[in-house]
Coordinates of C-alpha atoms in Angstrom, one line a residue:
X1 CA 0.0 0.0 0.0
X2 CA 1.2 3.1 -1.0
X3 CA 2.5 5.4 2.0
X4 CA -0.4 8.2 2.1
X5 CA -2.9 5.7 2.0
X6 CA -1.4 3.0 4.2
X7 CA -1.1 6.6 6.6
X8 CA -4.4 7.6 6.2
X9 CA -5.8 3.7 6.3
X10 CA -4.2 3.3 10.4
X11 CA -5.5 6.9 11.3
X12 CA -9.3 6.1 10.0
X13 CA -8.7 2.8 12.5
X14 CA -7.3 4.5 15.3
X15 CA -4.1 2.4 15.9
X16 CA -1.6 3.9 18.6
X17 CA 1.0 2.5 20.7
X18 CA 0.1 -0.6 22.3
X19 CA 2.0 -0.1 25.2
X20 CA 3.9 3.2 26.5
X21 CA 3.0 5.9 25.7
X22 CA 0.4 5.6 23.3
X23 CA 1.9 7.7 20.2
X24 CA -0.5 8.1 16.9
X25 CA 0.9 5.3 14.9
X26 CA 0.5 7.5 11.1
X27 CA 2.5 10.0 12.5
X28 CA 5.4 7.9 12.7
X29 CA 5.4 6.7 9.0
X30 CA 8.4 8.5 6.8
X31 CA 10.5 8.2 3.9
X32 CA 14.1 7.5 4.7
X33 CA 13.4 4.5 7.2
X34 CA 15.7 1.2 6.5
X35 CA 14.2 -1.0 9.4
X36 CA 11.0 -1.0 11.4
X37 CA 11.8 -2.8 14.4
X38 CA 8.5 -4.7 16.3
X39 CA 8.9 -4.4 19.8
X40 CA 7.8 -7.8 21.6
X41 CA 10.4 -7.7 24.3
X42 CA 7.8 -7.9 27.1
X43 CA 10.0 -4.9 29.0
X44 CA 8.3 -5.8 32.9
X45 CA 8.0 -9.3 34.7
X46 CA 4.6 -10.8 34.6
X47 CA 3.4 -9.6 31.5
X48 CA 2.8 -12.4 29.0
X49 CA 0.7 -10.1 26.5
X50 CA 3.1 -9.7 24.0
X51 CA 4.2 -13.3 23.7
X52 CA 0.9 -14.8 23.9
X53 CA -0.2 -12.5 20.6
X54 CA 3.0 -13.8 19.0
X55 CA 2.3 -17.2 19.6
X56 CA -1.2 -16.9 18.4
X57 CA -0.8 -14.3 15.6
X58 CA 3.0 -14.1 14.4
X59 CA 1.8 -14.1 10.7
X60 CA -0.6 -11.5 11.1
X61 CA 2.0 -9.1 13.4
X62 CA 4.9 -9.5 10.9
X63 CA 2.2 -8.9 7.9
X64 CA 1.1 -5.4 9.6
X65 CA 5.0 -4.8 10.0
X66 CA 5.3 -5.4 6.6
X67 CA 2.7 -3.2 5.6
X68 CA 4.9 -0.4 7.4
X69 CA 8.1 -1.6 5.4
X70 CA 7.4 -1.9 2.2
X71 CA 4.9 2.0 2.2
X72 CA 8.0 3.2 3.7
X73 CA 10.7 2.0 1.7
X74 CA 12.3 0.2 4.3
X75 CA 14.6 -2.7 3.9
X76 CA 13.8 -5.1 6.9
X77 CA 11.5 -6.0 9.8
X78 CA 12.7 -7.6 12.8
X79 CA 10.3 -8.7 15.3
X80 CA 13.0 -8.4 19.1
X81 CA 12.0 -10.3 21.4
X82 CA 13.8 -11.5 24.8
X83 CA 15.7 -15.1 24.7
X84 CA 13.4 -16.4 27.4
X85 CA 10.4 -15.4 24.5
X86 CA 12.1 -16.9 22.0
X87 CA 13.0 -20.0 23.6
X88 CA 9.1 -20.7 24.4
X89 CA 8.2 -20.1 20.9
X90 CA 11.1 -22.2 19.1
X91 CA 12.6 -19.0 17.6
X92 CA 16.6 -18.6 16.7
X93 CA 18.4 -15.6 16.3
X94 CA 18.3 -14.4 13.1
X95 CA 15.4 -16.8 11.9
X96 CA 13.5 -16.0 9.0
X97 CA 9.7 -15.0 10.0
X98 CA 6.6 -14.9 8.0
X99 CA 6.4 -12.0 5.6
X100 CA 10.3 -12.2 5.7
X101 CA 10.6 -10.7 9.0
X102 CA 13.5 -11.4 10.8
X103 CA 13.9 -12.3 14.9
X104 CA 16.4 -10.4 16.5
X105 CA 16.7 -11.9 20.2
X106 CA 17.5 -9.8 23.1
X107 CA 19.1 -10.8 26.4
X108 CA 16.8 -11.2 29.5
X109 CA 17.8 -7.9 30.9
X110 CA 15.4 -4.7 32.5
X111 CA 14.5 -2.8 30.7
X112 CA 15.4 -3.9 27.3
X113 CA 11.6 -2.8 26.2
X114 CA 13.2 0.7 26.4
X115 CA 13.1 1.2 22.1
X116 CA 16.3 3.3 22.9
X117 CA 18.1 0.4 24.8
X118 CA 16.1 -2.1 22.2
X119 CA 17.4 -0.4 19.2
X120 CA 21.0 -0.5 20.3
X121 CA 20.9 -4.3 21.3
X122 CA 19.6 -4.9 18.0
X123 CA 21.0 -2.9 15.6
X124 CA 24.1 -1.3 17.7
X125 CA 22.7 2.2 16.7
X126 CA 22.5 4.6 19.2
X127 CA 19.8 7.4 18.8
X128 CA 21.1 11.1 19.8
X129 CA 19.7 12.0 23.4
X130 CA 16.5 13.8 22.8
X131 CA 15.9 12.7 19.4
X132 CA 13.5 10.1 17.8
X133 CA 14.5 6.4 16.4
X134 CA 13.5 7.9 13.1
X135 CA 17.1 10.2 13.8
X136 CA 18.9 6.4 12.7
X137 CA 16.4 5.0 10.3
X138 CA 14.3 3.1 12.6
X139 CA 10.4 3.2 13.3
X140 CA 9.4 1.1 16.5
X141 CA 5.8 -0.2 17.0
X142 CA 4.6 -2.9 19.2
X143 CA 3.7 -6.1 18.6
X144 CA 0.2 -5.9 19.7
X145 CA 0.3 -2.3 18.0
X146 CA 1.6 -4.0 14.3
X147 CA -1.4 -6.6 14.7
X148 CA -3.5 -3.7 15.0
X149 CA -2.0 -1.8 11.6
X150 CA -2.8 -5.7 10.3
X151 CA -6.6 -5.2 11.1
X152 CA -6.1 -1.5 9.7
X153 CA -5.7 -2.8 6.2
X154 CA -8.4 -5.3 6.2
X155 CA -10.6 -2.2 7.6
X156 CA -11.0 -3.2 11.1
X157 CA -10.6 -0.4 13.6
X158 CA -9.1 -0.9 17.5
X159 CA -12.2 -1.9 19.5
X160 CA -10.3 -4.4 21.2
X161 CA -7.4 -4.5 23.8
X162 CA -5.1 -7.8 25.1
X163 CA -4.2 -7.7 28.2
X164 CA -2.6 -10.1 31.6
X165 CA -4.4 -10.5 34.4
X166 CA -1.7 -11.9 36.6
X167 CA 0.5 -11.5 39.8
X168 CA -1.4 -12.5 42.9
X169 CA -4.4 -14.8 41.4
X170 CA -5.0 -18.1 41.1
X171 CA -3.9 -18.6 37.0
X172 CA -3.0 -15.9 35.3
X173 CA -4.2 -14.9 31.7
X174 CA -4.0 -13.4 28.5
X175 CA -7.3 -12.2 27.6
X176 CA -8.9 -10.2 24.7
X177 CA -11.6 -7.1 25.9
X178 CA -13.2 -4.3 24.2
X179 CA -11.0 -1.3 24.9
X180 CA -12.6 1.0 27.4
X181 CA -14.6 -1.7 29.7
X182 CA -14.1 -1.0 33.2
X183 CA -11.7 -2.6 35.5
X184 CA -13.9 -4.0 37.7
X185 CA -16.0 -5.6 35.2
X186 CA -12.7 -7.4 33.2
X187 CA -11.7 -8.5 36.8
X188 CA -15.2 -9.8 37.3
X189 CA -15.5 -11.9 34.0
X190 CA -12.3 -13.1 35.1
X191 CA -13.3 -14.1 38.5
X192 CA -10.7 -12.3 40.0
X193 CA -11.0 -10.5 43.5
X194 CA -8.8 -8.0 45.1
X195 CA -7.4 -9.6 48.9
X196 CA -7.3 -7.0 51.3
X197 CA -3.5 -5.5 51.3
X198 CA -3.4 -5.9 47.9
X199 CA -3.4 -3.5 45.2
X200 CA -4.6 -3.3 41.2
X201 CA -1.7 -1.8 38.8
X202 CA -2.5 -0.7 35.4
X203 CA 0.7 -2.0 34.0
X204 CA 4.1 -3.6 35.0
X205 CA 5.2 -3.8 38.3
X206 CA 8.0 -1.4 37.7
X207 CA 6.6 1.1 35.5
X208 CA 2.8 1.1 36.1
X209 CA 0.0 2.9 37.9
X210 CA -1.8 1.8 41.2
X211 CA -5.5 2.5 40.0
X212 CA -8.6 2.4 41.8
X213 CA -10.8 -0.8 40.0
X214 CA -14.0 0.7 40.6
X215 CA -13.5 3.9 38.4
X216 CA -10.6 2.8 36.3
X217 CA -11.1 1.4 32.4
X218 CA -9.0 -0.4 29.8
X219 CA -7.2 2.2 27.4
X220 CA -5.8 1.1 24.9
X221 CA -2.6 1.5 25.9
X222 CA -3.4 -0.9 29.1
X223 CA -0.6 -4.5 28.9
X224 CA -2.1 -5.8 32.0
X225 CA -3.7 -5.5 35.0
X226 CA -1.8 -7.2 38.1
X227 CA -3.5 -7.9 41.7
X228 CA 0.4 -7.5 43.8
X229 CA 0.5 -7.6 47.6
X230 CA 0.8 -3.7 49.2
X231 CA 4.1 -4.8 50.5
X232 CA 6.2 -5.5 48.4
X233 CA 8.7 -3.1 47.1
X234 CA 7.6 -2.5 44.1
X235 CA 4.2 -1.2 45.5
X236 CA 5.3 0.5 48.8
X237 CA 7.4 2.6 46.6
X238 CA 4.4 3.6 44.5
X239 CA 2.6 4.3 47.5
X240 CA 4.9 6.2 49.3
X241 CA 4.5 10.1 48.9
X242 CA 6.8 11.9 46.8
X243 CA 7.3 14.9 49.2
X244 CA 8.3 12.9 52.0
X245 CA 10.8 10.9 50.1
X246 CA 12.4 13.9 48.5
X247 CA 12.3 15.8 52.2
X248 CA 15.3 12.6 53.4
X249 CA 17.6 13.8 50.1
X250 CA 19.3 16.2 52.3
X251 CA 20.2 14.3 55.3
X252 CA 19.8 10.1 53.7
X253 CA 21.6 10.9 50.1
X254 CA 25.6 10.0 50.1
X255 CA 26.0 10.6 46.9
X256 CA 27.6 6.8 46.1
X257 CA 26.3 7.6 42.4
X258 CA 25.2 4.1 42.2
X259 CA 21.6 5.6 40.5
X260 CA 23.8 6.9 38.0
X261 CA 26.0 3.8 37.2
X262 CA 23.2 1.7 36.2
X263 CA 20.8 3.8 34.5
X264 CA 20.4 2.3 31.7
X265 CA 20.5 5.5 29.3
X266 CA 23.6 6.7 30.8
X267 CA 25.4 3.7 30.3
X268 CA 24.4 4.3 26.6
X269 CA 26.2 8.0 27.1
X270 CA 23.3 9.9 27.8
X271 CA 24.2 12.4 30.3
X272 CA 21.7 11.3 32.8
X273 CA 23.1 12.1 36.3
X274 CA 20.0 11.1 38.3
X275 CA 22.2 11.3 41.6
X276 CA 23.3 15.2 40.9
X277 CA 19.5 15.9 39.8
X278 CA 18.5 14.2 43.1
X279 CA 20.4 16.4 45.0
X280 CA 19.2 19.6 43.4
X281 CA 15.3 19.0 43.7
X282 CA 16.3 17.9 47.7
X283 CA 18.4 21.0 48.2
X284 CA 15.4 23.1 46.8
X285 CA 18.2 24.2 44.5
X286 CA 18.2 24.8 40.7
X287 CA 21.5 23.2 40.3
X288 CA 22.9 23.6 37.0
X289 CA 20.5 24.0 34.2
X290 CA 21.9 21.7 31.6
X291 CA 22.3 18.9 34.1
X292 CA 18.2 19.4 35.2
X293 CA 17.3 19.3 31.9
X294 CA 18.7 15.7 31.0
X295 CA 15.5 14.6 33.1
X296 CA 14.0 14.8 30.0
X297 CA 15.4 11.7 28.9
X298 CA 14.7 9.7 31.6
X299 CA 12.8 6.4 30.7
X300 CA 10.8 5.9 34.2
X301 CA 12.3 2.7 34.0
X302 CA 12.7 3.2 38.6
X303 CA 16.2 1.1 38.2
X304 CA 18.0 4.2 39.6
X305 CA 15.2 3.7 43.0
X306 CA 14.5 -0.5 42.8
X307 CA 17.9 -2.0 42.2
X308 CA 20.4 0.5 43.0
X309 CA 19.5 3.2 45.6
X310 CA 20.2 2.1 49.1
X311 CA 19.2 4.1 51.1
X312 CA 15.2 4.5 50.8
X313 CA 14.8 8.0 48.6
X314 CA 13.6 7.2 45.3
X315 CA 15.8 8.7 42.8
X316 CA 13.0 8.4 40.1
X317 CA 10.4 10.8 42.1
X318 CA 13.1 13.5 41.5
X319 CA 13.7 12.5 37.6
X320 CA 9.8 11.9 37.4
X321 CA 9.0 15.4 39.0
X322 CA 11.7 17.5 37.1
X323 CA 10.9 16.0 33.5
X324 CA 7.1 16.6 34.0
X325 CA 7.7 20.4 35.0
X326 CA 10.2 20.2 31.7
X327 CA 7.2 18.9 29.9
X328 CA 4.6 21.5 30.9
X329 CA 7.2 24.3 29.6
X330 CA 7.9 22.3 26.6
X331 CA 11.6 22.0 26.8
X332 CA 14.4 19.4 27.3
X333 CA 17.8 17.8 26.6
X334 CA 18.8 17.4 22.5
X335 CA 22.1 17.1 20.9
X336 CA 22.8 16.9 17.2
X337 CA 24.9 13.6 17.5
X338 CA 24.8 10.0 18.9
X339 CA 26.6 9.4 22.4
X340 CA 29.4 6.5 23.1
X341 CA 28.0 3.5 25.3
X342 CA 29.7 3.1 28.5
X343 CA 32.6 0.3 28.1
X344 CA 31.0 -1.5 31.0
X345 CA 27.6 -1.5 30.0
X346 CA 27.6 -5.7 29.3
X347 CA 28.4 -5.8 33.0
X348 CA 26.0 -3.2 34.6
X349 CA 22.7 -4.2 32.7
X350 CA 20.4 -5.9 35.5
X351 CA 19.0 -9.3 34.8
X352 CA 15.4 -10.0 34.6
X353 CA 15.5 -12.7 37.8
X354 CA 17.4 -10.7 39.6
X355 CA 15.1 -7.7 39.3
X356 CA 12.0 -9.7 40.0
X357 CA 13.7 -10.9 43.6
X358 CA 14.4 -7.2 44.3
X359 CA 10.9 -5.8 43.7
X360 CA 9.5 -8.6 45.2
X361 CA 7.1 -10.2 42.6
X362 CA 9.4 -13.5 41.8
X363 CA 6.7 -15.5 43.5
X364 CA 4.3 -14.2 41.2
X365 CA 5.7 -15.2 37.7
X366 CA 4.0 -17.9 36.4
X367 CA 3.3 -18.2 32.7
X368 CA 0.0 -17.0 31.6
X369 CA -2.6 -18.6 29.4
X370 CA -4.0 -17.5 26.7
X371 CA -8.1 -17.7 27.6
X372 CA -9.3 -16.0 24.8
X373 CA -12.0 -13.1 24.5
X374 CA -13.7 -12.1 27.5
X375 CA -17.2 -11.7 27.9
X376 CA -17.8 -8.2 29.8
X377 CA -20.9 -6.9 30.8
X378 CA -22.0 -3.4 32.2
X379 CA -24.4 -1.1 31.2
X380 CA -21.8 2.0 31.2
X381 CA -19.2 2.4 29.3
X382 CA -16.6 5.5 29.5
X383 CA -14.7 6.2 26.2
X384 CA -11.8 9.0 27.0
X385 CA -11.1 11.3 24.1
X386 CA -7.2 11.2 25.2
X387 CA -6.1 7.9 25.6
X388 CA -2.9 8.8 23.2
X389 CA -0.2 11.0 23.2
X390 CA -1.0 14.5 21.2
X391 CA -4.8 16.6 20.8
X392 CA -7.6 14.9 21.9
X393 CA -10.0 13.2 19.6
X394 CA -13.0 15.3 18.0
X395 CA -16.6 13.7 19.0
X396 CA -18.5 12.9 16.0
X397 CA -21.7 11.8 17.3
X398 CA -24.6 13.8 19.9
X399 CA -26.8 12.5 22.9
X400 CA -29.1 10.2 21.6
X401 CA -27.1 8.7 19.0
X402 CA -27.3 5.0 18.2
X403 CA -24.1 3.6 17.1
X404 CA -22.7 0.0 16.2
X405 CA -19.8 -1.8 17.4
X406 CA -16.7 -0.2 15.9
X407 CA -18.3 2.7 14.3
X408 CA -16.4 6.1 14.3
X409 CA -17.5 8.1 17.5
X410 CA -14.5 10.5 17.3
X411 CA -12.4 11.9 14.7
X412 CA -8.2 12.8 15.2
X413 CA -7.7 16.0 15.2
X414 CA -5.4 18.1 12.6
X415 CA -1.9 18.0 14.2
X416 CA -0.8 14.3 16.6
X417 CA -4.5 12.6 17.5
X418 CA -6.1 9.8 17.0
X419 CA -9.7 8.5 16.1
X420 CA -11.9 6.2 18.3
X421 CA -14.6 4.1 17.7
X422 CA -17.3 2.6 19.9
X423 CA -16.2 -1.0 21.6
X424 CA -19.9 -2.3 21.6
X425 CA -23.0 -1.1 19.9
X426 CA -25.2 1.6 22.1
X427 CA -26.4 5.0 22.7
X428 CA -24.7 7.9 23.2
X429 CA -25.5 9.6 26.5
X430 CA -23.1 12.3 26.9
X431 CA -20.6 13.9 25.4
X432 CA -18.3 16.5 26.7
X433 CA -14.6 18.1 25.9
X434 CA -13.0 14.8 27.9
X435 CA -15.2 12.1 27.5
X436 CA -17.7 10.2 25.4
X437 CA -19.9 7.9 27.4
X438 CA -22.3 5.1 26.0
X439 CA -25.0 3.1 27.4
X440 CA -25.9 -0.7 26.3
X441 CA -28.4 -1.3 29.0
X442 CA -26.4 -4.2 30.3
X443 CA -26.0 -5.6 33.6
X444 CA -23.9 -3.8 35.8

């Protein structure tokens, strides 16, 4: 398909990032692309999403790859996955794929779902701090995201979402529900309850959000939803305030740099310093300005505050707070030129196993199975207008409206947006500059 239309085809469908952030996929399609890289590393423990849609639909996610490649010009597709992936699927290195995808295997290392870590480990190119994989001829989409550029071309918009349901529950699974159901009603299909002491993240363990299940909804941008034990440090962490772990900088932070020596960016060269940062936003100081405003390359990937920090303070609520004040002012770090990786990066990168011991959810990874779609039923359903990075989406329809399953409800917006379209068929109820919501007259 020609690149216009193939850009213009994913837009109509509403296709985003899977996972992450949630970028408009068109808007990444450009000339002067030589690889498009799918990212099914599976960055967090306990997620099985990614390898369960490979296992089910490899054909169909290299074909929507390959849909990207060839309107872009591109020379290759490789699908990176982690060994541990690739040794449950029967997958070599280098292995031919359909469409004539390639794998590229990655070592079982957090958080190698970083595309900037990703692309290096798989292509040894580093992209300059700041800049976009496009800066070294790469385009990076998710797996779950090039299945959905798949269904694009056969006309088939994103009504659908796979998630895990895992970490403290009986069997974890890999199901299939329509994008925007509520969290409580995926978790009650499931038959899934929430222990007392326990949490629900929206996420990984590492880099997701504590949410509350009886307000919360699937986005699409949701990879699973985990039931984890308050405890553990992964949640504690989360739970903790920021101001009172930024208040013991001052008087807990020795400076041992350790946050810095295995960040995973800075062992690429980036010049993340998250200990000099950290001691700026504790002083109350501005520090130097260059130095605050490599924040804006942090990855939120919490290694600097889950494997290396010893003393309790959370070097990631500092990196966190400074690059979302960088963000509302619309500035941050950029140079014109790629950085050198750090000699010893081989020997700083943090295993997988040993990373799951330290945030305590080793217990909790068990291989999830695939269990299909999910019936869901409620009688409300809550359709956000910015589930994606960029303007939000332009309501189409009025109060009153009856639509169908997968008909257009919102348009994308001139500029970075995306469409949406109803999950299920129903009638509009109200419509406002945030929301869309729809009622089916289901049970709640």
């Amino acid at each position: 398909m020609e690149l216009d239309l193939l850009r213009d085809t994913i837009e109509a469908a509403g296709v985003i990032g899977a996972g992450g952030a949630g970028f408009p996929t068109h808007r990444k399609l450009a000339r002067g692309i030589d690889t498009v890289l799918v990212n099914a590393a599976e960055c967090e423990p306990l997620l099985y999403t990614d390898f369960t849609i490979l296992r089910e639909h490899l054909d169909r996610v290299c074909e929507g790859a390959r849909e990207l490649c060839d309107a872009m010009g591109a020379a290759q597709v490789l699908v990176a996955m982690k060994e541990h992936t690739a040794l449950r699927l029967g997958v070599a290195q280098g292995e031919e794929l359909p469409c004539g995808a390639r794998a590229a295997l990655l070592p079982d290392v957090y958080p190698m779902g970083d595309e900037i870590i990703m692309i290096y480990q798989a292509l040894g190119r580093v992209v300059p701090p700041g800049q976009l994989p496009s800066a070294v001829g790469v385009v990076v989409v998710n797996a779950e995201t090039a299945y959905n550029v798949s269904n694009a071309v056969r006309g088939v918009p994103v009504t659908e979402k796979w998630l895990t349901i895992g970490g403290a529950v009986e069997h974890p699974v890999v199901v299939r529900v329509p994008v925007n159901c509520g969290v409580r009603a995926v978790l009650r299909a499931a038959g899934v309850t929430v222990p007392a002491g326990h949490v629900v993240v929206d996420g990984g363990p590492a880099m997701g959000n504590i949410v509350n299940p009886a307000s919360a909804i699937v986005t699409k941008k949701t990879k699973a939803l985990l039931i984890l034990p308050e405890e553990i440090p992964a949640i504690a962490n989360k739970a903790a305030p920021v101001e009172r772990l930024l208040k013991r900088v001052p008087s807990a932070c020795c400076q041992c740099m350790y946050c810095t020596e295995l960040c995973p960016r800075h062992l690429l060269g980036y010049p993340l310093q998250p200990h000099k940062t950290l001691r700026a936003v504790g002083a109350g100081a501005p520090g130097n300005p260059e130095e605050l405003l490599t924040a804006s390359l942090c990855s939120g990937c919490g290694v600097c505050t889950l494997m290396a920090c010893c003393q309790g303070i959370a070097p990631s609520a500092a990196m966190t707070a400074v690059k979302q004040s960088l963000g509302r002012h619309r500035i941050g770090y950029r140079a014109d030129g790629p950085t050198k990786p750090d000699p010893e990066r081989d020997f700083r990168m943090v295993p997988v196993s040993r990373f799951k011991s330290r945030i305590g959810v080793a217990k909790f990874d068990r291989e999830a199975e695939w269990a299909g779609d999910l019936p869901v039923a409620q009688a409300l359903w809550r359709l956000p207008l910015s589930q994606h990075v960029g303007k939000p989406s332009e309501p189409v329809v009025a109060v009153g409206d009856e639509v169908a399953a997968g008909q257009l409800i919102a348009r994308a917006r001139e500029g970075i947006s995306a469409a949406l379209h109803a999950p299920v068929a129903g009638t509009i109820s109200r419509v406002t500059d945030t929301e869309i919501e729809m009622t089916t007259g289901e049970v709640k």
